[in-house]
């Protein structure tokens, strides 16, 4: 596999020179890139899943003691990348410096990487294929620096350009979709289609996610047919987030789009968008503007394996972890527990929580920090509601996203703390 948007470096174990291969483009600003041979690629992002649903398979060993490494400065982002029978832990520091580690004999050993730095604030992403792991970087000056490229299953990739267009890259040439994406929009894929937040607007003046722009629409594109499938517009509401989420919320075997809609009247509510582009179900709104709710994951979270949505309501103000179950056009609450968080006010990091069987008991937990971010906890659904299944104290607050991956059925988890350490549970 050749490097994607990376000049002069191939692979992670060793870096060797590779001349760039130019592909046809639809606009002058599209970058020359090197493409992988046609092969199934796995896209790895800080959301831990290409569909934006922060649900990770595998079984962990929490609450074990973590393996730690001193980084020299706090990590902004951590990426967990399956790499054979182990995980590659990629760390992006506040300065943008990139480093990587793998666990060997109970310690984190440095690994060479094919990127030395990213623009500060740019989240990392990677492609995993038959020949190994490659880190991806946004092609300057074409790409937005507030988001990341994603690998496509057919061996290509896609990214949000600085002008708001979405560019897909394949051996047949580049395709530019002029759809006006948010500058910090994260592309999410269900394996074929790509969904992205579009139509930036400042009509909802909350501004807790890194800027004052939110999305007035969701657009779905098909990179294989090079078509815009549909754009779902919202007249007065905005999508308050950086990405929609693909998930089979209603159990019909087809993925819907889940978004958080907010307006100045009732405030934030969850909404399920059907394949036809219509809102098929909604939760009750919070009831007041400028109070955010953070959609985390959809999965078999109920005590009997029922499909439920988990969110964190007002993560900056008491953090109520709330479970909901779709009931026709409604999404009522079925259980909740307060005292946790999944986001730092003003940050573009919306990946501080994950759902996984972190303690290996066969039941998934919502893994996220306590409100002060000094403790990591696993919340599990029960017949009585929600209980704390386990917790791990941290010597300093978590400052990065929460990274997780399934490595051969084994769940691994990692994070960065304010005292400049990487903590890994393997």
mmCIF file of C-alpha atoms in Angstrom:
data_model
loop_
_atom_site.group_PDB
_atom_site.id
_atom_site.type_symbol
_atom_site.label_atom_id
_atom_site.label_comp_id
_atom_site.label_asym_id
_atom_site.label_seq_id
_atom_site.Cartn_x
_atom_site.Cartn_y
_atom_site.Cartn_z
ATOM 1 C CA UNK A 1 0.000 0.000 0.000
ATOM 2 C CA UNK A 2 1.319 3.444 -0.857
ATOM 3 C CA UNK A 3 1.023 6.563 1.267
ATOM 4 C CA UNK A 4 -2.146 8.635 1.028
ATOM 5 C CA UNK A 5 -1.495 12.398 1.161
ATOM 6 C CA UNK A 6 1.945 11.645 2.663
ATOM 7 C CA UNK A 7 5.026 12.587 0.711
ATOM 8 C CA UNK A 8 8.113 10.406 0.871
ATOM 9 C CA UNK A 9 7.092 7.884 3.546
ATOM 10 C CA UNK A 10 5.501 4.469 3.348
ATOM 11 C CA UNK A 11 4.327 2.306 6.238
ATOM 12 C CA UNK A 12 5.013 2.710 9.924
ATOM 13 C CA UNK A 13 7.705 0.176 10.656
ATOM 14 C CA UNK A 14 9.983 1.680 8.008
ATOM 15 C CA UNK A 15 9.903 4.822 5.859
ATOM 16 C CA UNK A 16 11.147 4.612 2.283
ATOM 17 C CA UNK A 17 10.944 7.140 -0.498
ATOM 18 C CA UNK A 18 8.074 6.824 -2.975
ATOM 19 C CA UNK A 19 7.621 9.214 -5.921
ATOM 20 C CA UNK A 20 4.228 10.921 -6.053
ATOM 21 C CA UNK A 21 1.689 9.776 -8.638
ATOM 22 C CA UNK A 22 -0.550 12.485 -10.053
ATOM 23 C CA UNK A 23 -4.218 11.728 -10.676
ATOM 24 C CA UNK A 24 -6.766 13.639 -12.732
ATOM 25 C CA UNK A 25 -8.645 16.326 -10.849
ATOM 26 C CA UNK A 26 -11.822 18.310 -11.304
ATOM 27 C CA UNK A 27 -10.384 21.521 -9.910
ATOM 28 C CA UNK A 28 -6.939 23.113 -9.859
ATOM 29 C CA UNK A 29 -6.739 23.078 -6.045
ATOM 30 C CA UNK A 30 -7.080 19.284 -5.766
ATOM 31 C CA UNK A 31 -3.829 17.729 -4.638
ATOM 32 C CA UNK A 32 -1.577 15.181 -6.310
ATOM 33 C CA UNK A 33 -1.689 12.037 -4.252
ATOM 34 C CA UNK A 34 -0.577 8.458 -4.170
ATOM 35 C CA UNK A 35 -3.328 5.859 -4.079
ATOM 36 C CA UNK A 36 -3.391 2.376 -2.663
ATOM 37 C CA UNK A 37 -3.908 -0.580 -4.951
ATOM 38 C CA UNK A 38 -7.625 -1.466 -5.047
ATOM 39 C CA UNK A 39 -8.181 -3.277 -1.763
ATOM 40 C CA UNK A 40 -10.482 -3.182 1.215
ATOM 41 C CA UNK A 41 -9.321 -0.422 3.539
ATOM 42 C CA UNK A 42 -10.402 0.137 7.123
ATOM 43 C CA UNK A 43 -10.770 3.796 8.063
ATOM 44 C CA UNK A 44 -9.692 4.720 11.587
ATOM 45 C CA UNK A 45 -10.690 8.060 13.125
ATOM 46 C CA UNK A 46 -10.986 9.514 16.612
ATOM 47 C CA UNK A 47 -14.679 8.515 16.599
ATOM 48 C CA UNK A 48 -13.388 4.898 16.640
ATOM 49 C CA UNK A 49 -15.853 3.891 13.921
ATOM 50 C CA UNK A 50 -16.215 5.164 10.330
ATOM 51 C CA UNK A 51 -20.015 5.480 10.681
ATOM 52 C CA UNK A 52 -19.726 7.905 13.603
ATOM 53 C CA UNK A 53 -21.390 5.430 15.969
ATOM 54 C CA UNK A 54 -18.970 5.215 18.909
ATOM 55 C CA UNK A 55 -19.690 1.523 19.434
ATOM 56 C CA UNK A 56 -16.597 -0.714 19.538
ATOM 57 C CA UNK A 57 -16.520 -4.512 19.607
ATOM 58 C CA UNK A 58 -14.100 -6.698 21.574
ATOM 59 C CA UNK A 59 -13.777 -7.497 25.269
ATOM 60 C CA UNK A 60 -11.568 -5.541 27.677
ATOM 61 C CA UNK A 61 -10.035 -5.999 31.120
ATOM 62 C CA UNK A 62 -11.081 -2.820 32.911
ATOM 63 C CA UNK A 63 -10.521 -1.709 35.640
ATOM 64 C CA UNK A 64 -6.907 -2.903 35.365
ATOM 65 C CA UNK A 65 -3.947 -0.614 35.982
ATOM 66 C CA UNK A 66 -2.958 1.292 32.825
ATOM 67 C CA UNK A 67 0.343 1.111 30.995
ATOM 68 C CA UNK A 68 1.753 4.640 30.787
ATOM 69 C CA UNK A 69 4.203 6.677 28.733
ATOM 70 C CA UNK A 70 5.474 10.217 29.325
ATOM 71 C CA UNK A 71 4.820 12.393 26.283
ATOM 72 C CA UNK A 72 6.534 15.636 27.298
ATOM 73 C CA UNK A 73 3.389 17.677 26.609
ATOM 74 C CA UNK A 74 -0.351 16.981 26.815
ATOM 75 C CA UNK A 75 -1.984 15.029 24.006
ATOM 76 C CA UNK A 76 -4.803 16.639 22.097
ATOM 77 C CA UNK A 77 -5.690 13.475 20.163
ATOM 78 C CA UNK A 78 -5.078 9.744 20.562
ATOM 79 C CA UNK A 79 -5.744 7.197 17.826
ATOM 80 C CA UNK A 80 -6.027 3.445 18.453
ATOM 81 C CA UNK A 81 -5.110 1.561 15.271
ATOM 82 C CA UNK A 82 -5.307 -2.254 15.002
ATOM 83 C CA UNK A 83 -1.927 -3.413 13.710
ATOM 84 C CA UNK A 84 -1.780 -7.181 13.457
ATOM 85 C CA UNK A 85 -2.022 -8.733 16.906
ATOM 86 C CA UNK A 86 -1.385 -5.436 18.692
ATOM 87 C CA UNK A 87 -2.459 -1.784 18.580
ATOM 88 C CA UNK A 88 -0.549 1.217 17.336
ATOM 89 C CA UNK A 89 -1.163 4.192 19.629
ATOM 90 C CA UNK A 90 -0.843 7.429 17.662
ATOM 91 C CA UNK A 91 -0.613 10.626 19.712
ATOM 92 C CA UNK A 92 -0.979 14.187 18.439
ATOM 93 C CA UNK A 93 0.269 16.730 20.974
ATOM 94 C CA UNK A 94 -1.060 20.244 21.529
ATOM 95 C CA UNK A 95 1.761 21.500 19.294
ATOM 96 C CA UNK A 96 0.748 19.118 16.483
ATOM 97 C CA UNK A 97 3.755 16.832 16.991
ATOM 98 C CA UNK A 98 2.953 13.209 16.157
ATOM 99 C CA UNK A 99 4.348 10.196 17.993
ATOM 100 C CA UNK A 100 3.380 6.539 18.196
ATOM 101 C CA UNK A 101 3.759 3.642 20.605
ATOM 102 C CA UNK A 102 2.984 -0.042 20.913
ATOM 103 C CA UNK A 103 2.859 -2.244 23.992
ATOM 104 C CA UNK A 104 5.738 -4.666 24.436
ATOM 105 C CA UNK A 105 6.471 -6.605 27.611
ATOM 106 C CA UNK A 106 4.200 -4.408 29.685
ATOM 107 C CA UNK A 107 5.539 -1.061 28.512
ATOM 108 C CA UNK A 108 4.829 1.440 25.740
ATOM 109 C CA UNK A 109 7.705 1.486 23.261
ATOM 110 C CA UNK A 110 8.067 4.259 20.643
ATOM 111 C CA UNK A 111 7.337 3.367 17.024
ATOM 112 C CA UNK A 112 8.419 5.233 13.880
ATOM 113 C CA UNK A 113 5.600 6.930 12.003
ATOM 114 C CA UNK A 114 5.102 8.256 8.493
ATOM 115 C CA UNK A 115 4.033 11.678 9.822
ATOM 116 C CA UNK A 116 6.013 13.852 12.173
ATOM 117 C CA UNK A 117 3.405 16.569 12.660
ATOM 118 C CA UNK A 118 -0.116 17.688 11.846
ATOM 119 C CA UNK A 119 -1.420 21.253 11.852
ATOM 120 C CA UNK A 120 -2.410 22.031 15.473
ATOM 121 C CA UNK A 121 -6.062 21.146 15.941
ATOM 122 C CA UNK A 122 -6.238 18.690 13.037
ATOM 123 C CA UNK A 123 -7.470 15.300 14.257
ATOM 124 C CA UNK A 124 -5.526 12.244 13.056
ATOM 125 C CA UNK A 125 -6.851 9.430 10.905
ATOM 126 C CA UNK A 126 -5.422 6.258 9.418
ATOM 127 C CA UNK A 127 -6.008 3.613 6.771
ATOM 128 C CA UNK A 128 -5.481 -0.063 7.541
ATOM 129 C CA UNK A 129 -5.095 -2.473 4.631
ATOM 130 C CA UNK A 130 -3.384 -5.690 3.565
ATOM 131 C CA UNK A 131 0.062 -4.107 3.719
ATOM 132 C CA UNK A 132 -0.269 -2.366 7.075
ATOM 133 C CA UNK A 133 -1.141 1.003 8.549
ATOM 134 C CA UNK A 134 -0.800 4.482 7.077
ATOM 135 C CA UNK A 135 -1.503 7.782 8.781
ATOM 136 C CA UNK A 136 -3.376 10.296 6.645
ATOM 137 C CA UNK A 137 -2.825 14.033 6.472
ATOM 138 C CA UNK A 138 -4.909 16.814 4.891
ATOM 139 C CA UNK A 139 -3.320 18.000 1.622
ATOM 140 C CA UNK A 140 -2.318 21.668 1.968
ATOM 141 C CA UNK A 141 -3.594 24.090 0.851
ATOM 142 C CA UNK A 142 -6.605 22.177 -0.441
ATOM 143 C CA UNK A 143 -8.110 20.661 2.707
ATOM 144 C CA UNK A 144 -9.742 22.131 5.761
ATOM 145 C CA UNK A 145 -7.379 21.861 8.734
ATOM 146 C CA UNK A 146 -10.199 21.383 11.255
ATOM 147 C CA UNK A 147 -11.082 17.874 10.089
ATOM 148 C CA UNK A 148 -9.473 14.711 8.748
ATOM 149 C CA UNK A 149 -9.443 12.579 5.581
ATOM 150 C CA UNK A 150 -11.121 9.164 5.671
ATOM 151 C CA UNK A 151 -10.169 6.005 3.807
ATOM 152 C CA UNK A 152 -12.835 4.485 1.573
ATOM 153 C CA UNK A 153 -13.421 0.760 1.391
ATOM 154 C CA UNK A 154 -12.526 0.621 -2.307
ATOM 155 C CA UNK A 155 -8.996 1.929 -1.736
ATOM 156 C CA UNK A 156 -9.709 5.610 -2.258
ATOM 157 C CA UNK A 157 -10.240 8.386 0.243
ATOM 158 C CA UNK A 158 -12.274 11.517 0.869
ATOM 159 C CA UNK A 159 -11.746 14.849 2.597
ATOM 160 C CA UNK A 160 -13.412 18.190 3.281
ATOM 161 C CA UNK A 161 -11.761 20.967 1.304
ATOM 162 C CA UNK A 162 -11.077 24.443 2.653
ATOM 163 C CA UNK A 163 -13.815 25.873 0.420
ATOM 164 C CA UNK A 164 -16.449 23.517 1.875
ATOM 165 C CA UNK A 165 -16.516 21.032 -0.976
ATOM 166 C CA UNK A 166 -15.985 17.317 -0.399
ATOM 167 C CA UNK A 167 -13.332 15.662 -2.552
ATOM 168 C CA UNK A 168 -13.184 11.933 -3.205
ATOM 169 C CA UNK A 169 -10.008 10.449 -4.666
ATOM 170 C CA UNK A 170 -9.777 7.279 -6.726
ATOM 171 C CA UNK A 171 -7.545 5.917 -9.458
ATOM 172 C CA UNK A 172 -10.160 6.986 -11.993
ATOM 173 C CA UNK A 173 -9.698 10.582 -10.857
ATOM 174 C CA UNK A 174 -10.857 13.022 -8.228
ATOM 175 C CA UNK A 175 -14.459 14.096 -7.813
ATOM 176 C CA UNK A 176 -15.448 17.376 -6.164
ATOM 177 C CA UNK A 177 -18.880 17.708 -4.578
ATOM 178 C CA UNK A 178 -19.725 21.414 -4.176
ATOM 179 C CA UNK A 179 -21.915 21.003 -1.100
ATOM 180 C CA UNK A 180 -20.697 23.676 1.382
ATOM 181 C CA UNK A 181 -19.638 21.478 4.309
ATOM 182 C CA UNK A 182 -18.890 22.851 7.763
ATOM 183 C CA UNK A 183 -15.171 23.727 8.138
ATOM 184 C CA UNK A 184 -14.882 21.163 10.952
ATOM 185 C CA UNK A 185 -17.298 18.578 9.519
ATOM 186 C CA UNK A 186 -16.265 14.946 9.965
ATOM 187 C CA UNK A 187 -17.137 12.618 7.112
ATOM 188 C CA UNK A 188 -18.966 9.444 8.187
ATOM 189 C CA UNK A 189 -19.498 6.407 5.988
ATOM 190 C CA UNK A 190 -21.828 3.428 6.215
ATOM 191 C CA UNK A 191 -19.534 1.440 3.934
ATOM 192 C CA UNK A 192 -20.892 2.964 0.745
ATOM 193 C CA UNK A 193 -22.509 6.350 1.251
ATOM 194 C CA UNK A 194 -20.864 9.344 2.943
ATOM 195 C CA UNK A 195 -22.836 11.773 5.115
ATOM 196 C CA UNK A 196 -21.611 15.236 6.060
ATOM 197 C CA UNK A 197 -22.978 18.346 7.771
ATOM 198 C CA UNK A 198 -23.498 21.214 5.326
ATOM 199 C CA UNK A 199 -24.984 24.708 4.937
ATOM 200 C CA UNK A 200 -23.059 26.538 7.710
ATOM 201 C CA UNK A 201 -25.170 29.078 9.592
ATOM 202 C CA UNK A 202 -24.831 31.268 12.678
ATOM 203 C CA UNK A 203 -28.585 31.504 13.305
ATOM 204 C CA UNK A 204 -28.259 29.529 16.561
ATOM 205 C CA UNK A 205 -25.869 31.498 18.770
ATOM 206 C CA UNK A 206 -24.634 28.832 21.183
ATOM 207 C CA UNK A 207 -21.069 28.275 20.001
ATOM 208 C CA UNK A 208 -19.839 25.590 22.426
ATOM 209 C CA UNK A 209 -18.227 23.313 19.811
ATOM 210 C CA UNK A 210 -15.258 25.386 18.665
ATOM 211 C CA UNK A 211 -16.943 28.141 16.640
ATOM 212 C CA UNK A 212 -20.314 29.853 16.129
ATOM 213 C CA UNK A 213 -21.211 27.936 12.958
ATOM 214 C CA UNK A 214 -23.603 24.993 12.942
ATOM 215 C CA UNK A 215 -25.119 23.018 10.065
ATOM 216 C CA UNK A 216 -28.393 23.903 8.406
ATOM 217 C CA UNK A 217 -28.457 20.632 6.468
ATOM 218 C CA UNK A 218 -27.147 17.083 6.122
ATOM 219 C CA UNK A 219 -25.902 15.934 2.717
ATOM 220 C CA UNK A 220 -25.397 12.332 1.586
ATOM 221 C CA UNK A 221 -23.110 11.517 -1.359
ATOM 222 C CA UNK A 222 -22.313 8.283 -3.172
ATOM 223 C CA UNK A 223 -18.619 8.174 -4.110
ATOM 224 C CA UNK A 224 -19.074 5.090 -6.308
ATOM 225 C CA UNK A 225 -21.657 6.738 -8.594
ATOM 226 C CA UNK A 226 -20.235 10.226 -7.960
ATOM 227 C CA UNK A 227 -23.656 11.627 -7.142
ATOM 228 C CA UNK A 228 -25.271 13.698 -4.422
ATOM 229 C CA UNK A 229 -27.957 11.338 -3.109
ATOM 230 C CA UNK A 230 -29.897 13.864 -1.056
ATOM 231 C CA UNK A 231 -29.666 16.989 1.070
ATOM 232 C CA UNK A 232 -31.923 17.235 4.118
ATOM 233 C CA UNK A 233 -32.481 20.881 5.049
ATOM 234 C CA UNK A 234 -33.773 22.294 8.341
ATOM 235 C CA UNK A 235 -35.661 25.600 8.148
ATOM 236 C CA UNK A 236 -35.108 26.949 11.671
ATOM 237 C CA UNK A 237 -33.179 24.240 13.498
ATOM 238 C CA UNK A 238 -29.472 23.504 13.181
ATOM 239 C CA UNK A 239 -27.526 20.289 13.571
ATOM 240 C CA UNK A 240 -25.403 20.954 16.642
ATOM 241 C CA UNK A 241 -22.376 18.721 16.205
ATOM 242 C CA UNK A 242 -19.580 17.922 13.764
ATOM 243 C CA UNK A 243 -21.081 14.774 12.209
ATOM 244 C CA UNK A 244 -24.295 12.815 11.878
ATOM 245 C CA UNK A 245 -24.281 9.153 12.950
ATOM 246 C CA UNK A 246 -25.179 6.139 10.826
ATOM 247 C CA UNK A 247 -27.021 3.499 12.904
ATOM 248 C CA UNK A 248 -29.929 1.079 12.616
ATOM 249 C CA UNK A 249 -32.016 2.790 15.273
ATOM 250 C CA UNK A 250 -35.365 1.146 14.457
ATOM 251 C CA UNK A 251 -34.096 -2.404 13.885
ATOM 252 C CA UNK A 252 -35.212 -2.717 10.260
ATOM 253 C CA UNK A 253 -31.744 -3.675 9.016
ATOM 254 C CA UNK A 254 -31.175 -0.306 7.323
ATOM 255 C CA UNK A 255 -29.038 2.447 8.816
ATOM 256 C CA UNK A 256 -30.724 5.741 9.614
ATOM 257 C CA UNK A 257 -29.004 9.048 10.356
ATOM 258 C CA UNK A 258 -29.088 10.298 13.940
ATOM 259 C CA UNK A 259 -28.523 13.997 14.613
ATOM 260 C CA UNK A 260 -28.912 16.534 17.405
ATOM 261 C CA UNK A 261 -31.201 19.355 16.273
ATOM 262 C CA UNK A 262 -31.257 22.633 18.198
ATOM 263 C CA UNK A 263 -33.262 25.847 17.934
ATOM 264 C CA UNK A 264 -33.876 28.968 19.971
ATOM 265 C CA UNK A 265 -37.315 27.800 21.109
ATOM 266 C CA UNK A 266 -37.314 24.325 22.649
ATOM 267 C CA UNK A 267 -33.559 23.802 22.466
ATOM 268 C CA UNK A 268 -31.843 20.536 21.563
ATOM 269 C CA UNK A 269 -33.553 17.275 20.614
ATOM 270 C CA UNK A 270 -32.490 13.993 18.998
ATOM 271 C CA UNK A 271 -33.854 13.239 15.532
ATOM 272 C CA UNK A 272 -33.770 10.081 13.418
ATOM 273 C CA UNK A 273 -33.674 10.673 9.648
ATOM 274 C CA UNK A 274 -34.995 7.807 7.524
ATOM 275 C CA UNK A 275 -33.544 6.546 4.245
ATOM 276 C CA UNK A 276 -36.092 8.731 2.427
ATOM 277 C CA UNK A 277 -34.721 11.851 4.093
ATOM 278 C CA UNK A 278 -37.661 12.388 6.443
ATOM 279 C CA UNK A 279 -37.524 12.769 10.237
ATOM 280 C CA UNK A 280 -39.059 9.498 11.452
ATOM 281 C CA UNK A 281 -38.640 9.977 15.213
ATOM 282 C CA UNK A 282 -37.677 12.684 17.698
ATOM 283 C CA UNK A 283 -37.019 12.976 21.402
ATOM 284 C CA UNK A 284 -38.608 15.692 23.500
ATOM 285 C CA UNK A 285 -36.503 18.853 23.369
ATOM 286 C CA UNK A 286 -34.573 19.970 26.444
ATOM 287 C CA UNK A 287 -37.007 22.883 26.712
ATOM 288 C CA UNK A 288 -34.577 25.803 26.743
ATOM 289 C CA UNK A 289 -32.034 27.132 24.241
ATOM 290 C CA UNK A 290 -28.255 26.999 24.721
ATOM 291 C CA UNK A 291 -28.289 23.626 26.459
ATOM 292 C CA UNK A 292 -26.536 20.933 24.408
ATOM 293 C CA UNK A 293 -27.054 17.188 24.239
ATOM 294 C CA UNK A 294 -24.286 14.928 22.923
ATOM 295 C CA UNK A 295 -25.247 11.802 20.973
ATOM 296 C CA UNK A 296 -22.742 9.036 21.751
ATOM 297 C CA UNK A 297 -23.802 5.669 20.336
ATOM 298 C CA UNK A 298 -26.573 3.281 19.319
ATOM 299 C CA UNK A 299 -26.412 -0.410 20.116
ATOM 300 C CA UNK A 300 -27.680 -3.385 22.161
ATOM 301 C CA UNK A 301 -27.385 -1.464 25.417
ATOM 302 C CA UNK A 302 -30.616 -2.443 27.176
ATOM 303 C CA UNK A 303 -30.570 -4.977 30.028
ATOM 304 C CA UNK A 304 -32.013 -7.557 27.633
ATOM 305 C CA UNK A 305 -29.927 -6.463 24.649
ATOM 306 C CA UNK A 306 -32.539 -4.004 23.394
ATOM 307 C CA UNK A 307 -31.362 -1.366 20.940
ATOM 308 C CA UNK A 308 -30.945 1.942 22.749
ATOM 309 C CA UNK A 309 -29.484 5.357 22.073
ATOM 310 C CA UNK A 310 -27.126 6.782 24.668
ATOM 311 C CA UNK A 311 -26.442 10.502 24.948
ATOM 312 C CA UNK A 312 -25.065 12.955 27.493
ATOM 313 C CA UNK A 313 -27.438 15.805 28.216
ATOM 314 C CA UNK A 314 -25.712 19.079 29.210
ATOM 315 C CA UNK A 315 -22.206 17.556 29.503
ATOM 316 C CA UNK A 316 -20.923 20.940 30.743
ATOM 317 C CA UNK A 317 -23.562 21.215 33.476
ATOM 318 C CA UNK A 318 -23.913 18.057 35.527
ATOM 319 C CA UNK A 319 -23.690 15.617 32.633
ATOM 320 C CA UNK A 320 -26.736 13.323 32.558
ATOM 321 C CA UNK A 321 -25.989 10.049 30.753
ATOM 322 C CA UNK A 322 -29.375 9.181 29.242
ATOM 323 C CA UNK A 323 -30.568 6.017 27.528
ATOM 324 C CA UNK A 324 -33.451 6.175 25.059
ATOM 325 C CA UNK A 325 -35.404 3.595 23.100
ATOM 326 C CA UNK A 326 -37.272 4.340 19.873
ATOM 327 C CA UNK A 327 -41.034 3.954 20.195
ATOM 328 C CA UNK A 328 -42.695 4.781 16.894
ATOM 329 C CA UNK A 329 -42.165 8.500 16.205
ATOM 330 C CA UNK A 330 -40.955 9.093 19.760
ATOM 331 C CA UNK A 331 -37.619 8.435 21.505
ATOM 332 C CA UNK A 332 -38.480 8.386 25.218
ATOM 333 C CA UNK A 333 -35.967 8.161 28.059
ATOM 334 C CA UNK A 334 -35.714 4.741 29.731
ATOM 335 C CA UNK A 335 -32.853 5.352 32.209
ATOM 336 C CA UNK A 336 -30.332 8.015 33.246
ATOM 337 C CA UNK A 337 -27.503 8.814 35.669
ATOM 338 C CA UNK A 338 -25.845 12.207 36.280
ATOM 339 C CA UNK A 339 -22.321 13.268 37.182
ATOM 340 C CA UNK A 340 -20.387 12.566 33.955
ATOM 341 C CA UNK A 341 -19.127 14.429 30.911
ATOM 342 C CA UNK A 342 -18.241 13.775 27.291
ATOM 343 C CA UNK A 343 -17.034 17.187 26.135
ATOM 344 C CA UNK A 344 -15.003 20.221 27.210
ATOM 345 C CA UNK A 345 -16.689 23.571 26.592
ATOM 346 C CA UNK A 346 -15.413 25.177 23.374
ATOM 347 C CA UNK A 347 -13.589 22.086 22.095
ATOM 348 C CA UNK A 348 -13.937 20.388 18.711
ATOM 349 C CA UNK A 349 -13.184 17.069 20.420
ATOM 350 C CA UNK A 350 -16.551 15.265 20.493
ATOM 351 C CA UNK A 351 -14.965 11.828 21.003
ATOM 352 C CA UNK A 352 -14.461 11.660 24.761
ATOM 353 C CA UNK A 353 -16.860 8.727 25.239
ATOM 354 C CA UNK A 354 -17.205 5.238 23.787
ATOM 355 C CA UNK A 355 -19.504 2.240 24.199
ATOM 356 C CA UNK A 356 -17.829 -1.160 24.542
ATOM 357 C CA UNK A 357 -17.581 -4.240 26.730
ATOM 358 C CA UNK A 358 -14.635 -2.735 28.550
ATOM 359 C CA UNK A 359 -14.685 -5.117 31.541
ATOM 360 C CA UNK A 360 -15.224 -8.273 29.496
ATOM 361 C CA UNK A 361 -18.474 -9.392 31.161
ATOM 362 C CA UNK A 362 -20.451 -9.581 27.912
ATOM 363 C CA UNK A 363 -22.481 -6.410 28.580
ATOM 364 C CA UNK A 364 -21.425 -3.130 26.912
ATOM 365 C CA UNK A 365 -20.721 -0.092 29.070
ATOM 366 C CA UNK A 366 -20.682 3.605 28.308
ATOM 367 C CA UNK A 367 -17.074 4.549 29.042
ATOM 368 C CA UNK A 368 -16.537 8.242 29.809
ATOM 369 C CA UNK A 369 -15.024 10.614 32.391
ATOM 370 C CA UNK A 370 -16.654 11.861 35.534
ATOM 371 C CA UNK A 371 -17.630 15.534 35.542
ATOM 372 C CA UNK A 372 -14.205 16.661 36.828
ATOM 373 C CA UNK A 373 -12.458 14.388 34.275
ATOM 374 C CA UNK A 374 -10.298 12.895 37.041
ATOM 375 C CA UNK A 375 -11.857 9.455 36.797
ATOM 376 C CA UNK A 376 -12.841 7.106 33.992
ATOM 377 C CA UNK A 377 -16.043 5.149 34.538
ATOM 378 C CA UNK A 378 -18.028 2.379 32.874
ATOM 379 C CA UNK A 379 -21.828 2.743 33.106
ATOM 380 C CA UNK A 380 -23.947 -0.321 32.495
ATOM 381 C CA UNK A 381 -27.669 -0.690 31.963
ATOM 382 C CA UNK A 382 -29.593 -2.865 34.396
ATOM 383 C CA UNK A 383 -33.245 -3.704 35.028
ATOM 384 C CA UNK A 384 -33.217 -1.005 37.716
ATOM 385 C CA UNK A 385 -31.717 1.703 35.494
ATOM 386 C CA UNK A 386 -28.012 2.591 35.205
ATOM 387 C CA UNK A 387 -25.167 1.559 37.487
ATOM 388 C CA UNK A 388 -21.447 2.276 37.656
ATOM 389 C CA UNK A 389 -19.916 -1.095 36.746
ATOM 390 C CA UNK A 390 -16.338 0.048 37.390
ATOM 391 C CA UNK A 391 -14.189 3.164 37.666
ATOM 392 C CA UNK A 392 -10.505 4.022 37.386
ATOM 393 C CA UNK A 393 -8.966 7.102 39.050
ATOM 394 C CA UNK A 394 -6.684 9.250 36.892
ATOM 395 C CA UNK A 395 -3.735 11.176 38.325
ATOM 396 C CA UNK A 396 -4.641 14.151 36.105
ATOM 397 C CA UNK A 397 -7.720 15.095 34.060
ATOM 398 C CA UNK A 398 -8.255 13.552 30.649
ATOM 399 C CA UNK A 399 -7.596 16.125 27.905
ATOM 400 C CA UNK A 400 -7.776 13.988 24.744
ATOM 401 C CA UNK A 401 -10.456 11.952 23.080
ATOM 402 C CA UNK A 402 -11.046 8.398 24.316
ATOM 403 C CA UNK A 403 -9.470 5.963 21.833
ATOM 404 C CA UNK A 404 -10.555 2.335 21.560
ATOM 405 C CA UNK A 405 -10.125 -0.553 19.126
ATOM 406 C CA UNK A 406 -10.894 -4.231 18.708
ATOM 407 C CA UNK A 407 -7.617 -6.119 18.226
ATOM 408 C CA UNK A 408 -8.489 -9.718 17.438
ATOM 409 C CA UNK A 409 -11.437 -9.692 19.829
ATOM 410 C CA UNK A 410 -9.501 -7.881 22.546
ATOM 411 C CA UNK A 411 -10.657 -4.370 23.411
ATOM 412 C CA UNK A 412 -7.916 -1.794 23.968
ATOM 413 C CA UNK A 413 -8.524 1.697 25.390
ATOM 414 C CA UNK A 414 -6.275 4.753 25.639
ATOM 415 C CA UNK A 415 -6.299 8.453 26.520
ATOM 416 C CA UNK A 416 -4.061 11.437 27.212
ATOM 417 C CA UNK A 417 -3.956 13.348 30.493
ATOM 418 C CA UNK A 418 -3.179 16.943 31.424
ATOM 419 C CA UNK A 419 0.179 15.988 32.966
ATOM 420 C CA UNK A 420 1.491 14.848 29.576
ATOM 421 C CA UNK A 421 0.997 11.090 29.854
ATOM 422 C CA UNK A 422 -0.509 8.454 27.588
ATOM 423 C CA UNK A 423 -2.562 5.857 29.490
ATOM 424 C CA UNK A 424 -3.342 2.548 27.774
ATOM 425 C CA UNK A 425 -5.393 -0.445 28.879
ATOM 426 C CA UNK A 426 -4.583 -3.599 26.870
#
